[in-house]
PDB file of C-alpha atoms in Angstrom:
ATOM      1  CA  UNK C   1      -9.238  66.677  15.635  1.00 74.00           C
ATOM      2  CA  UNK C   2      -7.825  67.855  18.829  1.00 76.00           C
ATOM      3  CA  UNK C   3      -4.035  67.318  18.136  1.00 75.00           C
ATOM      4  CA  UNK C   4      -4.683  68.626  14.612  1.00 77.00           C
ATOM      5  CA  UNK C   5      -6.153  72.086  16.105  1.00 77.00           C
ATOM      6  CA  UNK C   6      -3.772  72.455  18.639  1.00 76.00           C
ATOM      7  CA  UNK C   7      -0.607  71.940  16.596  1.00 78.00           C
ATOM      8  CA  UNK C   8      -1.035  71.499  13.242  1.00 80.00           C
ATOM      9  CA  UNK C   9      -3.348  73.974  12.245  1.00 80.00           C
ATOM     10  CA  UNK C  10      -1.400  77.029  13.500  1.00 81.00           C
ATOM     11  CA  UNK C  11       1.496  76.115  11.803  1.00 82.00           C
ATOM     12  CA  UNK C  12      -0.480  75.466   8.452  1.00 83.00           C
ATOM     13  CA  UNK C  13      -1.937  78.640   9.032  1.00 82.00           C
ATOM     14  CA  UNK C  14       0.777  80.924   9.900  1.00 80.00           C
ATOM     15  CA  UNK C  15       3.003  79.670   6.669  1.00 81.00           C
ATOM     16  CA  UNK C  16       0.236  80.114   4.852  1.00 81.00           C
ATOM     17  CA  UNK C  17       0.058  83.872   5.840  1.00 79.00           C
ATOM     18  CA  UNK C  18       3.669  84.366   5.766  1.00 76.00           C
ATOM     19  CA  UNK C  19       3.572  83.337   1.891  1.00 77.00           C
ATOM     20  CA  UNK C  20       0.730  85.240   0.937  1.00 77.00           C
ATOM     21  CA  UNK C  21       1.066  88.616   2.779  1.00 72.00           C
ATOM     22  CA  UNK C  22       4.616  89.252   3.860  1.00 56.00           C
ATOM     23  CA  UNK C  23       7.713  89.774   1.494  1.00 60.00           C
ATOM     24  CA  UNK C  24       9.612  87.920   4.126  1.00 57.00           C
ATOM     25  CA  UNK C  25       7.862  84.621   5.038  1.00 52.00           C
ATOM     26  CA  UNK C  26      10.105  84.074   7.962  1.00 55.00           C
ATOM     27  CA  UNK C  27       9.599  86.943   9.677  1.00 59.00           C
ATOM     28  CA  UNK C  28       6.440  87.131   9.005  1.00 66.00           C
ATOM     29  CA  UNK C  29       5.940  83.311   9.728  1.00 71.00           C
ATOM     30  CA  UNK C  30       7.315  83.498  13.407  1.00 72.00           C
ATOM     31  CA  UNK C  31       5.194  87.006  14.156  1.00 71.00           C
ATOM     32  CA  UNK C  32       2.064  85.138  13.358  1.00 77.00           C
ATOM     33  CA  UNK C  33       2.682  81.948  14.812  1.00 77.00           C
ATOM     34  CA  UNK C  34       2.245  82.420  18.152  1.00 77.00           C
ATOM     35  CA  UNK C  35      -1.216  84.169  17.917  1.00 77.00           C
ATOM     36  CA  UNK C  36      -2.533  81.038  16.021  1.00 79.00           C
ATOM     37  CA  UNK C  37      -1.697  79.360  18.870  1.00 77.00           C
ATOM     38  CA  UNK C  38      -3.586  81.327  21.030  1.00 76.00           C
ATOM     39  CA  UNK C  39      -6.586  81.255  18.491  1.00 77.00           C
ATOM     40  CA  UNK C  40      -6.273  77.588  18.183  1.00 78.00           C
ATOM     41  CA  UNK C  41      -6.090  77.276  22.329  1.00 79.00           C
ATOM     42  CA  UNK C  42      -9.827  77.299  22.935  1.00 80.00           C
ATOM     43  CA  UNK C  43     -11.379  75.146  20.140  1.00 80.00           C
ATOM     44  CA  UNK C  44      -8.851  72.578  21.270  1.00 81.00           C
ATOM     45  CA  UNK C  45      -9.662  72.707  24.844  1.00 84.00           C
ATOM     46  CA  UNK C  46     -13.222  72.039  23.802  1.00 83.00           C
ATOM     47  CA  UNK C  47     -12.755  69.617  21.554  1.00 82.00           C
ATOM     48  CA  UNK C  48     -10.506  67.891  24.044  1.00 84.00           C
ATOM     49  CA  UNK C  49     -13.959  68.288  26.588  1.00 88.00           C
ATOM     50  CA  UNK C  50     -16.240  66.940  24.240  1.00 85.00           C
ATOM     51  CA  UNK C  51     -13.670  63.905  23.542  1.00 84.00           C
ATOM     52  CA  UNK C  52     -13.690  63.319  27.536  1.00 88.00           C
ATOM     53  CA  UNK C  53     -17.546  63.458  27.908  1.00 90.00           C
ATOM     54  CA  UNK C  54     -18.011  60.542  25.486  1.00 86.00           C
ATOM     55  CA  UNK C  55     -14.897  58.366  26.996  1.00 85.00           C
ATOM     56  CA  UNK C  56     -16.919  59.251  30.391  1.00 90.00           C
ATOM     57  CA  UNK C  57     -20.046  58.265  28.432  1.00 88.00           C
ATOM     58  CA  UNK C  58     -18.120  54.690  27.597  1.00 85.00           C
ATOM     59  CA  UNK C  59     -16.922  53.978  31.278  1.00 88.00           C
ATOM     60  CA  UNK C  60     -20.351  54.900  32.729  1.00 90.00           C
ATOM     61  CA  UNK C  61     -22.542  52.064  30.099  1.00 87.00           C
ATOM     62  CA  UNK C  62     -19.649  49.602  30.989  1.00 87.00           C
ATOM     63  CA  UNK C  63     -19.870  50.257  34.361  1.00 88.00           C
ATOM     64  CA  UNK C  64     -24.042  50.392  34.297  1.00 88.00           C
ATOM     65  CA  UNK C  65     -24.105  47.066  32.368  1.00 86.00           C
ATOM     66  CA  UNK C  66     -21.391  45.591  34.779  1.00 88.00           C
ATOM     67  CA  UNK C  67     -24.011  45.617  37.397  1.00 89.00           C
ATOM     68  CA  UNK C  68     -27.645  45.076  35.062  1.00 90.00           C
ATOM     69  CA  UNK C  69     -28.697  41.080  34.842  1.00 93.00           C
ATOM     70  CA  UNK C  70     -29.331  39.857  30.822  1.00 92.00           C
ATOM     71  CA  UNK C  71     -32.666  38.694  29.810  1.00 93.00           C
ATOM     72  CA  UNK C  72     -32.155  35.160  29.961  1.00 95.00           C
ATOM     73  CA  UNK C  73     -34.402  32.610  27.509  1.00 95.00           C
ATOM     74  CA  UNK C  74     -34.618  28.883  28.207  1.00 95.00           C
ATOM     75  CA  UNK C  75     -35.921  27.133  25.322  1.00 93.00           C
ATOM     76  CA  UNK C  76     -36.157  23.940  26.802  1.00 94.00           C
ATOM     77  CA  UNK C  77     -38.540  25.434  29.977  1.00 95.00           C
ATOM     78  CA  UNK C  78     -40.000  27.946  27.500  1.00 95.00           C
ATOM     79  CA  UNK C  79     -39.798  30.402  29.616  1.00 96.00           C
ATOM     80  CA  UNK C  80     -37.973  33.769  30.249  1.00 97.00           C
ATOM     81  CA  UNK C  81     -35.738  34.523  33.377  1.00 96.00           C
ATOM     82  CA  UNK C  82     -35.527  38.452  34.181  1.00 96.00           C
ATOM     83  CA  UNK C  83     -33.832  39.595  37.724  1.00 95.00           C
ATOM     84  CA  UNK C  84     -33.876  42.994  39.071  1.00 92.00           C
ATOM     85  CA  UNK C  85     -30.722  44.565  38.867  1.00 90.00           C
ATOM     86  CA  UNK C  86     -31.250  46.893  42.224  1.00 89.00           C
ATOM     87  CA  UNK C  87     -33.304  44.125  43.916  1.00 90.00           C
ATOM     88  CA  UNK C  88     -32.493  41.427  42.844  1.00 91.00           C
ATOM     89  CA  UNK C  89     -35.235  39.712  42.550  1.00 93.00           C
ATOM     90  CA  UNK C  90     -35.523  36.568  40.315  1.00 95.00           C
ATOM     91  CA  UNK C  91     -38.958  36.801  37.722  1.00 95.00           C
ATOM     92  CA  UNK C  92     -39.509  34.099  35.760  1.00 96.00           C
ATOM     93  CA  UNK C  93     -42.287  34.085  32.894  1.00 96.00           C
ATOM     94  CA  UNK C  94     -43.689  31.494  30.510  1.00 96.00           C
ATOM     95  CA  UNK C  95     -42.207  32.763  27.187  1.00 95.00           C
ATOM     96  CA  UNK C  96     -46.243  32.289  25.852  1.00 92.00           C
ATOM     97  CA  UNK C  97     -47.055  35.336  28.019  1.00 93.00           C
ATOM     98  CA  UNK C  98     -44.407  38.092  26.809  1.00 94.00           C
ATOM     99  CA  UNK C  99     -45.394  40.886  25.179  1.00 92.00           C
ATOM    100  CA  UNK C 100     -42.749  42.255  22.420  1.00 92.00           C
ATOM    101  CA  UNK C 101     -43.390  45.982  20.227  1.00 92.00           C
ATOM    102  CA  UNK C 102     -41.255  47.510  17.953  1.00 91.00           C
ATOM    103  CA  UNK C 103     -41.775  51.445  17.627  1.00 91.00           C
ATOM    104  CA  UNK C 104     -40.783  54.535  15.761  1.00 90.00           C
ATOM    105  CA  UNK C 105     -40.978  58.123  16.931  1.00 90.00           C
ATOM    106  CA  UNK C 106     -40.142  61.321  14.546  1.00 89.00           C
ATOM    107  CA  UNK C 107     -39.020  64.790  16.055  1.00 87.00           C
ATOM    108  CA  UNK C 108     -38.425  67.943  14.259  1.00 86.00           C
ATOM    109  CA  UNK C 109     -35.346  69.754  15.404  1.00 80.00           C
ATOM    110  CA  UNK C 110     -33.542  73.277  13.811  1.00 81.00           C
ATOM    111  CA  UNK C 111     -31.463  70.877  12.013  1.00 79.00           C
ATOM    112  CA  UNK C 112     -33.813  68.604  10.749  1.00 83.00           C
ATOM    113  CA  UNK C 113     -36.239  65.487  11.432  1.00 85.00           C
ATOM    114  CA  UNK C 114     -34.891  62.820  13.244  1.00 86.00           C
ATOM    115  CA  UNK C 115     -36.276  59.446  14.118  1.00 89.00           C
ATOM    116  CA  UNK C 116     -35.850  57.123  16.817  1.00 91.00           C
ATOM    117  CA  UNK C 117     -35.968  53.130  16.716  1.00 94.00           C
ATOM    118  CA  UNK C 118     -36.901  50.241  19.479  1.00 94.00           C
ATOM    119  CA  UNK C 119     -37.925  47.362  20.303  1.00 95.00           C
ATOM    120  CA  UNK C 120     -39.217  46.441  23.899  1.00 95.00           C
ATOM    121  CA  UNK C 121     -39.886  43.698  25.844  1.00 96.00           C
ATOM    122  CA  UNK C 122     -42.664  42.962  28.660  1.00 95.00           C
ATOM    123  CA  UNK C 123     -42.580  40.690  31.455  1.00 95.00           C
ATOM    124  CA  UNK C 124     -45.988  40.791  33.457  1.00 93.00           C
ATOM    125  CA  UNK C 125     -45.180  40.118  37.856  1.00 92.00           C
ATOM    126  CA  UNK C 126     -48.806  38.698  38.900  1.00 90.00           C
ATOM    127  CA  UNK C 127     -47.162  38.600  42.268  1.00 90.00           C
ATOM    128  CA  UNK C 128     -46.363  42.498  42.316  1.00 90.00           C
ATOM    129  CA  UNK C 129     -48.906  43.580  40.002  1.00 91.00           C
ATOM    130  CA  UNK C 130     -46.958  45.302  37.844  1.00 91.00           C
ATOM    131  CA  UNK C 131     -44.674  44.633  34.439  1.00 93.00           C
ATOM    132  CA  UNK C 132     -41.630  45.345  33.816  1.00 93.00           C
ATOM    133  CA  UNK C 133     -40.524  46.858  30.385  1.00 94.00           C
ATOM    134  CA  UNK C 134     -37.106  46.284  28.783  1.00 93.00           C
ATOM    135  CA  UNK C 135     -36.512  48.548  25.834  1.00 92.00           C
ATOM    136  CA  UNK C 136     -33.758  48.403  23.630  1.00 92.00           C
ATOM    137  CA  UNK C 137     -32.726  51.464  20.998  1.00 92.00           C
ATOM    138  CA  UNK C 138     -32.345  50.138  17.788  1.00 93.00           C
ATOM    139  CA  UNK C 139     -31.132  51.720  14.397  1.00 92.00           C
ATOM    140  CA  UNK C 140     -33.921  50.994  11.761  1.00 91.00           C
ATOM    141  CA  UNK C 141     -37.781  49.126  12.279  1.00 90.00           C
ATOM    142  CA  UNK C 142     -35.405  45.919  10.492  1.00 90.00           C
ATOM    143  CA  UNK C 143     -33.198  45.928  13.224  1.00 93.00           C
ATOM    144  CA  UNK C 144     -36.013  45.591  15.883  1.00 93.00           C
ATOM    145  CA  UNK C 145     -37.620  42.900  13.863  1.00 90.00           C
ATOM    146  CA  UNK C 146     -34.623  41.352  12.869  1.00 90.00           C
ATOM    147  CA  UNK C 147     -33.952  41.245  16.978  1.00 93.00           C
ATOM    148  CA  UNK C 148     -37.056  39.800  17.509  1.00 91.00           C
ATOM    149  CA  UNK C 149     -37.149  37.260  14.417  1.00 87.00           C
ATOM    150  CA  UNK C 150     -33.662  35.688  16.262  1.00 89.00           C
ATOM    151  CA  UNK C 151     -35.219  35.284  19.633  1.00 92.00           C
ATOM    152  CA  UNK C 152     -38.598  33.421  18.225  1.00 89.00           C
ATOM    153  CA  UNK C 153     -36.741  31.415  16.186  1.00 87.00           C
ATOM    154  CA  UNK C 154     -34.486  30.368  18.908  1.00 89.00           C
ATOM    155  CA  UNK C 155     -37.371  29.632  21.430  1.00 91.00           C
ATOM    156  CA  UNK C 156     -39.648  28.620  18.658  1.00 86.00           C
ATOM    157  CA  UNK C 157     -37.595  26.428  15.990  1.00 81.00           C
ATOM    158  CA  UNK C 158     -34.622  25.804  18.288  1.00 76.00           C
ATOM    159  CA  UNK C 159     -31.891  27.366  15.388  1.00 62.00           C
ATOM    160  CA  UNK C 160     -28.434  27.674  16.729  1.00 59.00           C
ATOM    161  CA  UNK C 161     -27.297  30.886  17.257  1.00 55.00           C
ATOM    162  CA  UNK C 162     -23.288  30.031  16.991  1.00 58.00           C
ATOM    163  CA  UNK C 163     -23.661  28.217  13.712  1.00 62.00           C
ATOM    164  CA  UNK C 164     -20.652  28.741  11.378  1.00 65.00           C
ATOM    165  CA  UNK C 165     -20.771  32.065   8.729  1.00 68.00           C
ATOM    166  CA  UNK C 166     -22.120  30.331   5.935  1.00 71.00           C
ATOM    167  CA  UNK C 167     -19.927  32.313   3.633  1.00 71.00           C
ATOM    168  CA  UNK C 168     -16.077  31.162   5.611  1.00 68.00           C
ATOM    169  CA  UNK C 169     -18.209  27.522   4.696  1.00 71.00           C
ATOM    170  CA  UNK C 170     -18.983  28.236   1.156  1.00 70.00           C
ATOM    171  CA  UNK C 171     -15.202  28.881   1.019  1.00 66.00           C
ATOM    172  CA  UNK C 172     -13.624  25.906   2.627  1.00 70.00           C
ATOM    173  CA  UNK C 173     -12.430  28.651   5.632  1.00 69.00           C
ATOM    174  CA  UNK C 174     -13.114  27.265   8.952  1.00 75.00           C
ATOM    175  CA  UNK C 175     -12.503  29.848  11.588  1.00 76.00           C
ATOM    176  CA  UNK C 176     -10.375  28.720  14.693  1.00 79.00           C
ATOM    177  CA  UNK C 177      -8.207  30.287  17.678  1.00 83.00           C
ATOM    178  CA  UNK C 178      -9.643  33.870  18.158  1.00 87.00           C
ATOM    179  CA  UNK C 179     -11.779  34.102  15.434  1.00 83.00           C
ATOM    180  CA  UNK C 180     -14.444  31.491  17.635  1.00 81.00           C
ATOM    181  CA  UNK C 181     -14.493  34.248  19.930  1.00 86.00           C
ATOM    182  CA  UNK C 182     -17.521  35.662  20.483  1.00 82.00           C
ATOM    183  CA  UNK C 183     -16.774  39.472  21.508  1.00 87.00           C
ATOM    184  CA  UNK C 184     -14.843  42.100  20.360  1.00 90.00           C
ATOM    185  CA  UNK C 185     -11.377  42.853  22.257  1.00 92.00           C
ATOM    186  CA  UNK C 186      -7.394  42.800  21.593  1.00 92.00           C
ATOM    187  CA  UNK C 187      -7.310  39.935  19.539  1.00 93.00           C
ATOM    188  CA  UNK C 188      -9.322  41.909  17.259  1.00 93.00           C
ATOM    189  CA  UNK C 189      -7.227  44.438  16.198  1.00 93.00           C
ATOM    190  CA  UNK C 190      -5.090  41.691  15.084  1.00 90.00           C
ATOM    191  CA  UNK C 191      -7.870  39.860  13.454  1.00 90.00           C
ATOM    192  CA  UNK C 192      -8.376  43.547  11.336  1.00 89.00           C
ATOM    193  CA  UNK C 193      -4.754  43.235  10.590  1.00 88.00           C
ATOM    194  CA  UNK C 194      -4.808  40.026   8.991  1.00 85.00           C
ATOM    195  CA  UNK C 195      -7.549  40.691   6.968  1.00 81.00           C
ATOM    196  CA  UNK C 196      -6.571  44.215   5.774  1.00 81.00           C
ATOM    197  CA  UNK C 197      -3.086  42.104   4.750  1.00 79.00           C
ATOM    198  CA  UNK C 198      -5.586  40.057   2.662  1.00 73.00           C
ATOM    199  CA  UNK C 199      -7.567  42.086   1.086  1.00 69.00           C
ATOM    200  CA  UNK C 200      -4.244  44.557   0.330  1.00 67.00           C
ATOM    201  CA  UNK C 201      -2.798  41.392  -1.947  1.00 64.00           C
ATOM    202  CA  UNK C 202      -6.247  41.062  -4.165  1.00 53.00           C
ATOM    203  CA  UNK C 203      -4.469  42.793  -6.461  1.00 50.00           C
ATOM    204  CA  UNK C 204      -2.214  39.544  -6.700  1.00 51.00           C
ATOM    205  CA  UNK C 205      -3.899  36.214  -5.659  1.00 53.00           C
ATOM    206  CA  UNK C 206      -6.394  35.725  -7.762  1.00 56.00           C
ATOM    207  CA  UNK C 207      -5.680  38.292 -10.340  1.00 56.00           C
ATOM    208  CA  UNK C 208      -2.278  37.758 -11.179  1.00 60.00           C
ATOM    209  CA  UNK C 209      -3.235  36.581 -15.115  1.00 67.00           C
ATOM    210  CA  UNK C 210      -5.809  39.614 -16.031  1.00 68.00           C
ATOM    211  CA  UNK C 211      -5.073  42.320 -18.322  1.00 73.00           C
ATOM    212  CA  UNK C 212      -5.298  45.858 -16.081  1.00 71.00           C
ATOM    213  CA  UNK C 213      -8.444  46.902 -17.813  1.00 76.00           C
ATOM    214  CA  UNK C 214     -10.425  43.220 -16.582  1.00 73.00           C
ATOM    215  CA  UNK C 215      -8.593  43.857 -13.174  1.00 68.00           C
ATOM    216  CA  UNK C 216     -10.082  47.251 -12.783  1.00 70.00           C
ATOM    217  CA  UNK C 217     -13.266  45.745 -14.386  1.00 72.00           C
ATOM    218  CA  UNK C 218     -13.692  43.376 -11.898  1.00 66.00           C
ATOM    219  CA  UNK C 219     -12.760  45.699  -8.993  1.00 66.00           C
ATOM    220  CA  UNK C 220      -9.207  44.621  -8.025  1.00 62.00           C
ATOM    221  CA  UNK C 221      -7.186  47.189  -6.347  1.00 60.00           C
ATOM    222  CA  UNK C 222      -4.482  48.766  -8.473  1.00 60.00           C
ATOM    223  CA  UNK C 223      -0.799  47.788  -7.254  1.00 61.00           C
ATOM    224  CA  UNK C 224       0.648  50.007  -4.581  1.00 65.00           C
ATOM    225  CA  UNK C 225       4.000  49.458  -3.093  1.00 66.00           C
ATOM    226  CA  UNK C 226       1.936  50.208   0.407  1.00 73.00           C
ATOM    227  CA  UNK C 227      -1.532  48.861   0.170  1.00 72.00           C
ATOM    228  CA  UNK C 228      -2.046  49.388   3.778  1.00 81.00           C
ATOM    229  CA  UNK C 229      -1.208  52.680   4.446  1.00 83.00           C
ATOM    230  CA  UNK C 230      -4.574  53.866   4.950  1.00 85.00           C
ATOM    231  CA  UNK C 231      -5.253  51.505   7.114  1.00 87.00           C
ATOM    232  CA  UNK C 232      -2.235  52.059   9.378  1.00 90.00           C
ATOM    233  CA  UNK C 233      -3.412  56.306   9.194  1.00 89.00           C
ATOM    234  CA  UNK C 234      -7.192  55.102  10.380  1.00 90.00           C
ATOM    235  CA  UNK C 235      -5.593  52.938  13.280  1.00 91.00           C
ATOM    236  CA  UNK C 236      -2.685  55.644  14.351  1.00 89.00           C
ATOM    237  CA  UNK C 237      -5.164  58.555  14.479  1.00 83.00           C
ATOM    238  CA  UNK C 238      -7.735  56.501  16.284  1.00 85.00           C
ATOM    239  CA  UNK C 239      -4.786  55.922  18.688  1.00 85.00           C
ATOM    240  CA  UNK C 240      -4.254  52.390  17.663  1.00 91.00           C
ATOM    241  CA  UNK C 241      -5.140  49.802  20.226  1.00 93.00           C
ATOM    242  CA  UNK C 242      -7.112  51.763  22.332  1.00 89.00           C
ATOM    243  CA  UNK C 243      -9.979  51.149  21.505  1.00 89.00           C
ATOM    244  CA  UNK C 244      -9.507  47.643  21.175  1.00 93.00           C
ATOM    245  CA  UNK C 245      -8.401  47.847  24.790  1.00 92.00           C
ATOM    246  CA  UNK C 246     -11.910  49.591  25.835  1.00 88.00           C
ATOM    247  CA  UNK C 247     -13.658  46.755  24.535  1.00 90.00           C
ATOM    248  CA  UNK C 248     -11.508  44.064  26.433  1.00 92.00           C
ATOM    249  CA  UNK C 249     -12.211  45.675  29.574  1.00 90.00           C
ATOM    250  CA  UNK C 250     -15.439  46.390  28.896  1.00 89.00           C
ATOM    251  CA  UNK C 251     -15.560  42.840  28.347  1.00 90.00           C
ATOM    252  CA  UNK C 252     -13.995  41.713  31.198  1.00 89.00           C
ATOM    253  CA  UNK C 253     -16.111  43.854  33.208  1.00 87.00           C
ATOM    254  CA  UNK C 254     -18.975  41.437  32.306  1.00 85.00           C
ATOM    255  CA  UNK C 255     -22.110  40.877  33.746  1.00 85.00           C
ATOM    256  CA  UNK C 256     -22.895  39.921  37.597  1.00 90.00           C
ATOM    257  CA  UNK C 257     -23.321  36.571  38.545  1.00 90.00           C
ATOM    258  CA  UNK C 258     -26.849  35.021  38.577  1.00 92.00           C
ATOM    259  CA  UNK C 259     -28.174  33.961  41.817  1.00 92.00           C
ATOM    260  CA  UNK C 260     -28.630  30.142  42.590  1.00 94.00           C
ATOM    261  CA  UNK C 261     -31.935  30.182  41.577  1.00 94.00           C
ATOM    262  CA  UNK C 262     -31.219  31.280  38.155  1.00 95.00           C
ATOM    263  CA  UNK C 263     -27.696  29.155  37.603  1.00 94.00           C
ATOM    264  CA  UNK C 264     -30.397  25.678  39.035  1.00 95.00           C
ATOM    265  CA  UNK C 265     -33.442  26.942  36.497  1.00 96.00           C
ATOM    266  CA  UNK C 266     -30.703  27.192  33.795  1.00 95.00           C
ATOM    267  CA  UNK C 267     -29.655  24.263  33.884  1.00 95.00           C
ATOM    268  CA  UNK C 268     -30.910  21.571  30.764  1.00 93.00           C
ATOM    269  CA  UNK C 269     -33.195  19.032  31.279  1.00 93.00           C
ATOM    270  CA  UNK C 270     -33.738  15.595  29.703  1.00 94.00           C
ATOM    271  CA  UNK C 271     -35.644  15.903  26.460  1.00 91.00           C
ATOM    272  CA  UNK C 272     -38.830  14.056  28.321  1.00 93.00           C
ATOM    273  CA  UNK C 273     -38.907  16.624  30.385  1.00 94.00           C
ATOM    274  CA  UNK C 274     -38.876  19.650  27.952  1.00 93.00           C
ATOM    275  CA  UNK C 275     -41.968  21.860  27.861  1.00 93.00           C
ATOM    276  CA  UNK C 276     -44.184  22.047  24.429  1.00 92.00           C
ATOM    277  CA  UNK C 277     -46.018  24.877  22.738  1.00 91.00           C
ATOM    278  CA  UNK C 278     -49.852  25.481  23.186  1.00 90.00           C
ATOM    279  CA  UNK C 279     -52.323  24.355  20.478  1.00 90.00           C
ATOM    280  CA  UNK C 280     -53.114  27.904  19.982  1.00 87.00           C
ATOM    281  CA  UNK C 281     -49.161  28.956  19.248  1.00 87.00           C
ATOM    282  CA  UNK C 282     -48.603  26.459  17.049  1.00 87.00           C
ATOM    283  CA  UNK C 283     -52.154  27.010  14.709  1.00 87.00           C
ATOM    284  CA  UNK C 284     -50.764  31.102  14.982  1.00 85.00           C
ATOM    285  CA  UNK C 285     -47.257  29.911  13.897  1.00 84.00           C
ATOM    286  CA  UNK C 286     -48.421  27.996  11.277  1.00 87.00           C
ATOM    287  CA  UNK C 287     -50.740  30.840  10.283  1.00 87.00           C
ATOM    288  CA  UNK C 288     -47.736  33.240   9.603  1.00 84.00           C
ATOM    289  CA  UNK C 289     -45.894  30.817   7.886  1.00 84.00           C
ATOM    290  CA  UNK C 290     -48.567  30.391   5.541  1.00 87.00           C
ATOM    291  CA  UNK C 291     -49.038  33.851   4.976  1.00 85.00           C
ATOM    292  CA  UNK C 292     -45.535  35.053   4.503  1.00 84.00           C
ATOM    293  CA  UNK C 293     -44.992  31.615   2.245  1.00 84.00           C
ATOM    294  CA  UNK C 294     -47.440  31.147  -0.219  1.00 81.00           C
ATOM    295  CA  UNK C 295     -48.855  34.897  -0.308  1.00 79.00           C
ATOM    296  CA  UNK C 296     -45.402  36.534   0.105  1.00 81.00           C
ATOM    297  CA  UNK C 297     -46.833  39.115   3.131  1.00 82.00           C
ATOM    298  CA  UNK C 298     -44.318  40.664   5.659  1.00 82.00           C
ATOM    299  CA  UNK C 299     -43.438  39.450   9.255  1.00 78.00           C
ATOM    300  CA  UNK C 300     -46.038  42.179  10.414  1.00 78.00           C
ATOM    301  CA  UNK C 301     -48.732  41.450   7.634  1.00 83.00           C
ATOM    302  CA  UNK C 302     -48.433  37.947   8.472  1.00 82.00           C
ATOM    303  CA  UNK C 303     -48.742  38.856  12.005  1.00 80.00           C
ATOM    304  CA  UNK C 304     -51.809  41.034  11.608  1.00 79.00           C
ATOM    305  CA  UNK C 305     -53.744  38.526   9.519  1.00 76.00           C
ATOM    306  CA  UNK C 306     -53.057  36.144  12.088  1.00 73.00           C
ATOM    307  CA  UNK C 307     -54.746  38.490  14.722  1.00 73.00           C
ATOM    308  CA  UNK C 308     -51.236  38.786  16.835  1.00 68.00           C
ATOM    309  CA  UNK C 309     -50.664  42.676  15.924  1.00 63.00           C
TER     310      UNK C 309
END
């Protein structure tokens, strides 16, 4: 938008004015283009400032994450570790004492009603007689519940978080190389282009024997000499690889190294030393499962019925 406002818009507006209001288009064009460039300078400057502010927010967020310790969950010990980013104090609490909640709030502005969603975790520090709150903004209540379900499934059921994509497995596709990386970076650009090329050939692969009517019926794209033209246009407008370079830089900045106490705490334990859930938790989990499986209740409703809400 900055480039179009600063360079393309004055030319287009001057050409339109010259063709519609002046008998001599050439003279009218050169008379107005200087004025148009002057008029578009300030909007382009303001747009550039907005982009600079947004960019500085990205940089600030990456630097903040590079100083913030992630919350670590240990399923074998059934404990949660929190490290204060300022004091570097280590707090380890039992899993069954963790409190989690889903929140949403609504506000009315001059542009309409807005709603904010969040997921939070509370960790009690008995030594200092305080509670550490970790809040994470979410897009909806479903995202908040999904995050909590993923944490619970890992801690309670031991489900793997790096299991292969079931859709790829069903298609007989097994990821290798860059597709196994669990973060976005420079390699993501090549993967997106590879996927775009594959999708651009959907009008040929698998649809050769279909008539044009059947291809349209089943959602095949029309035959074009350059099926990836819009993909390349979008990449050019977003400065080609720059977003992926920012993602790569953010990944390389990483997180701070955990203290030795946390690294020792994170070492795996023999199976015979694994902590086991309490009888009360097993009973509550069974009540939630029964309510969801037999009665078709939602997770929130099942927790209320089990007295956990």
